[in-house]
mmCIF file of C-alpha atoms in Angstrom:
data_model
loop_
_atom_site.group_PDB
_atom_site.id
_atom_site.type_symbol
_atom_site.label_atom_id
_atom_site.label_comp_id
_atom_site.label_asym_id
_atom_site.label_seq_id
_atom_site.Cartn_x
_atom_site.Cartn_y
_atom_site.Cartn_z
ATOM 1 C CA UNK A 15 -0.007 0.204 0.086
ATOM 2 C CA UNK A 16 2.719 2.541 0.818
ATOM 3 C CA UNK A 17 4.378 2.226 -2.989
ATOM 4 C CA UNK A 18 1.002 2.347 -4.275
ATOM 5 C CA UNK A 19 -0.229 5.101 -2.765
ATOM 6 C CA UNK A 20 3.230 6.975 -3.504
ATOM 7 C CA UNK A 21 3.670 8.117 0.078
ATOM 8 C CA UNK A 22 7.217 8.556 -0.229
ATOM 9 C CA UNK A 23 10.432 7.109 1.551
ATOM 10 C CA UNK A 24 9.082 4.543 4.110
ATOM 11 C CA UNK A 25 10.548 5.548 7.340
ATOM 12 C CA UNK A 26 13.649 3.616 9.058
ATOM 13 C CA UNK A 27 12.310 1.909 11.780
ATOM 14 C CA UNK A 28 13.851 1.324 15.446
ATOM 15 C CA UNK A 29 14.866 -2.135 16.245
ATOM 16 C CA UNK A 30 11.322 -2.577 17.745
ATOM 17 C CA UNK A 31 9.976 -2.700 14.156
ATOM 18 C CA UNK A 32 6.404 -1.064 13.204
ATOM 19 C CA UNK A 33 5.037 -0.826 17.006
ATOM 20 C CA UNK A 34 7.629 2.321 17.356
ATOM 21 C CA UNK A 35 6.742 3.919 14.039
ATOM 22 C CA UNK A 36 8.467 7.483 13.379
ATOM 23 C CA UNK A 37 6.439 10.368 12.944
ATOM 24 C CA UNK A 38 5.433 11.134 9.035
ATOM 25 C CA UNK A 39 5.668 14.282 7.022
ATOM 26 C CA UNK A 40 2.589 15.889 6.654
ATOM 27 C CA UNK A 41 2.390 15.275 3.066
ATOM 28 C CA UNK A 42 2.263 11.457 3.900
ATOM 29 C CA UNK A 43 0.028 12.193 6.873
ATOM 30 C CA UNK A 44 -2.817 13.777 4.623
ATOM 31 C CA UNK A 45 -2.483 11.108 1.885
ATOM 32 C CA UNK A 46 -2.998 8.415 4.633
ATOM 33 C CA UNK A 47 -5.935 10.363 6.446
ATOM 34 C CA UNK A 48 -7.566 10.691 2.947
ATOM 35 C CA UNK A 49 -7.494 6.897 2.626
ATOM 36 C CA UNK A 50 -8.839 6.533 5.948
ATOM 37 C CA UNK A 51 -11.428 9.103 5.610
ATOM 38 C CA UNK A 52 -9.960 10.671 8.660
ATOM 39 C CA UNK A 53 -9.165 14.448 9.572
ATOM 40 C CA UNK A 54 -5.270 14.883 9.186
ATOM 41 C CA UNK A 55 -5.288 16.237 12.480
ATOM 42 C CA UNK A 56 -6.574 13.329 14.262
ATOM 43 C CA UNK A 57 -3.919 11.024 12.531
ATOM 44 C CA UNK A 58 -1.113 13.450 13.586
ATOM 45 C CA UNK A 59 -2.114 13.051 17.174
ATOM 46 C CA UNK A 60 -2.066 9.564 17.484
ATOM 47 C CA UNK A 61 1.647 9.679 16.235
ATOM 48 C CA UNK A 62 4.432 8.435 18.364
ATOM 49 C CA UNK A 63 6.606 11.606 19.424
ATOM 50 C CA UNK A 64 9.770 11.751 17.760
ATOM 51 C CA UNK A 65 11.724 11.858 20.961
ATOM 52 C CA UNK A 66 10.182 8.627 22.039
ATOM 53 C CA UNK A 67 11.536 6.654 18.773
ATOM 54 C CA UNK A 68 14.662 5.127 19.472
ATOM 55 C CA UNK A 69 16.586 1.772 19.656
ATOM 56 C CA UNK A 70 15.688 -0.061 23.100
ATOM 57 C CA UNK A 71 16.513 -3.271 24.679
ATOM 58 C CA UNK A 72 12.835 -3.620 25.839
ATOM 59 C CA UNK A 73 9.301 -2.108 25.566
ATOM 60 C CA UNK A 74 7.153 -1.824 28.447
ATOM 61 C CA UNK A 75 3.407 -3.113 28.612
ATOM 62 C CA UNK A 76 0.477 -3.995 31.023
ATOM 63 C CA UNK A 77 -0.444 -7.587 30.261
ATOM 64 C CA UNK A 78 -3.997 -6.968 31.850
ATOM 65 C CA UNK A 79 -4.696 -3.564 29.893
ATOM 66 C CA UNK A 80 -3.471 -5.368 26.606
ATOM 67 C CA UNK A 81 -5.768 -8.083 26.649
ATOM 68 C CA UNK A 82 -8.493 -6.412 28.584
ATOM 69 C CA UNK A 83 -9.358 -3.426 26.531
ATOM 70 C CA UNK A 84 -12.439 -2.158 28.153
ATOM 71 C CA UNK A 85 -13.765 0.069 25.010
ATOM 72 C CA UNK A 86 -13.847 -3.361 22.998
ATOM 73 C CA UNK A 87 -13.002 -6.741 24.811
ATOM 74 C CA UNK A 88 -12.507 -8.237 21.050
ATOM 75 C CA UNK A 89 -9.618 -5.534 19.994
ATOM 76 C CA UNK A 90 -6.875 -5.580 21.909
ATOM 77 C CA UNK A 91 -4.698 -2.664 21.758
ATOM 78 C CA UNK A 92 -0.926 -1.500 22.661
ATOM 79 C CA UNK A 93 -1.548 1.948 24.269
ATOM 80 C CA UNK A 94 0.440 5.030 23.184
ATOM 81 C CA UNK A 95 1.960 5.784 26.476
ATOM 82 C CA UNK A 96 3.498 2.260 26.661
ATOM 83 C CA UNK A 97 5.932 3.843 24.040
ATOM 84 C CA UNK A 98 7.192 6.569 26.434
ATOM 85 C CA UNK A 99 10.872 5.536 27.075
ATOM 86 C CA UNK A 100 10.606 6.781 30.577
ATOM 87 C CA UNK A 101 6.967 5.138 31.612
ATOM 88 C CA UNK A 102 7.500 2.644 34.414
ATOM 89 C CA UNK A 103 4.013 2.057 36.001
ATOM 90 C CA UNK A 104 0.773 1.379 34.315
ATOM 91 C CA UNK A 105 -1.554 4.390 34.836
ATOM 92 C CA UNK A 106 -4.779 2.382 35.348
ATOM 93 C CA UNK A 107 -3.513 -0.583 37.766
ATOM 94 C CA UNK A 108 -0.508 1.172 39.562
ATOM 95 C CA UNK A 109 1.655 -1.653 38.878
ATOM 96 C CA UNK A 110 5.017 -1.866 37.499
ATOM 97 C CA UNK A 111 4.985 -2.271 33.522
ATOM 98 C CA UNK A 112 6.146 -5.521 31.991
ATOM 99 C CA UNK A 113 8.936 -5.451 29.444
ATOM 100 C CA UNK A 114 9.409 -7.513 26.353
ATOM 101 C CA UNK A 115 12.396 -7.567 24.511
ATOM 102 C CA UNK A 116 12.524 -5.268 21.463
ATOM 103 C CA UNK A 117 13.542 -8.151 19.068
ATOM 104 C CA UNK A 118 10.214 -9.918 19.985
ATOM 105 C CA UNK A 119 7.992 -6.807 19.110
ATOM 106 C CA UNK A 120 10.334 -6.556 15.537
ATOM 107 C CA UNK A 121 9.799 -10.051 14.740
ATOM 108 C CA UNK A 122 5.647 -9.593 14.768
ATOM 109 C CA UNK A 123 4.322 -8.390 11.270
ATOM 110 C CA UNK A 124 0.858 -7.184 12.755
ATOM 111 C CA UNK A 125 -1.046 -6.806 16.033
ATOM 112 C CA UNK A 126 -2.281 -10.444 16.066
ATOM 113 C CA UNK A 127 1.338 -11.789 15.886
ATOM 114 C CA UNK A 128 2.461 -9.412 18.357
ATOM 115 C CA UNK A 129 -0.091 -10.518 21.062
ATOM 116 C CA UNK A 130 0.685 -14.136 20.293
ATOM 117 C CA UNK A 131 4.361 -13.483 21.247
ATOM 118 C CA UNK A 132 3.557 -11.228 24.027
ATOM 119 C CA UNK A 133 1.397 -13.820 25.450
ATOM 120 C CA UNK A 134 4.165 -16.586 25.116
ATOM 121 C CA UNK A 135 6.697 -14.235 26.708
ATOM 122 C CA UNK A 136 4.063 -13.357 29.741
ATOM 123 C CA UNK A 137 3.547 -17.406 30.128
ATOM 124 C CA UNK A 138 7.559 -17.866 30.139
ATOM 125 C CA UNK A 139 7.914 -15.261 32.661
ATOM 126 C CA UNK A 140 4.958 -16.920 34.919
ATOM 127 C CA UNK A 141 6.925 -20.208 34.556
ATOM 128 C CA UNK A 142 10.162 -18.555 35.527
ATOM 129 C CA UNK A 143 8.757 -16.965 38.747
ATOM 130 C CA UNK A 144 6.624 -19.890 39.935
ATOM 131 C CA UNK A 145 9.819 -22.023 39.652
ATOM 132 C CA UNK A 146 11.558 -19.388 42.241
ATOM 133 C CA UNK A 147 9.030 -20.074 44.628
ATOM 134 C CA UNK A 148 9.844 -23.540 44.969
#
């Protein structure tokens, strides 16, 4: 779609892949908003701030928030605030955010695959912590 729509050069992604997408030029935002039938300002507001786009070893997330979207339980979402490199606590639950290695998010080609990989990583962490209890 990027090439067909003539959106210009594809942005260079961080080591976390598409989940940490660099801000787009205004021309590209206008073209994408026309395709999506959205106001360009609305699309601009959901972009990742440029200061947040950098290589990282891990990305934070709250597993409960990820899998239990209160607005639509059938549509898990990755919260924009989790892309902030300085965030450490879930604003909803007050718990320390879990972290997933950036190479795992990079391997995910879409949100469904990302959810599967995050769930697998979460299960592995639970197994490790349960072994420590015994």
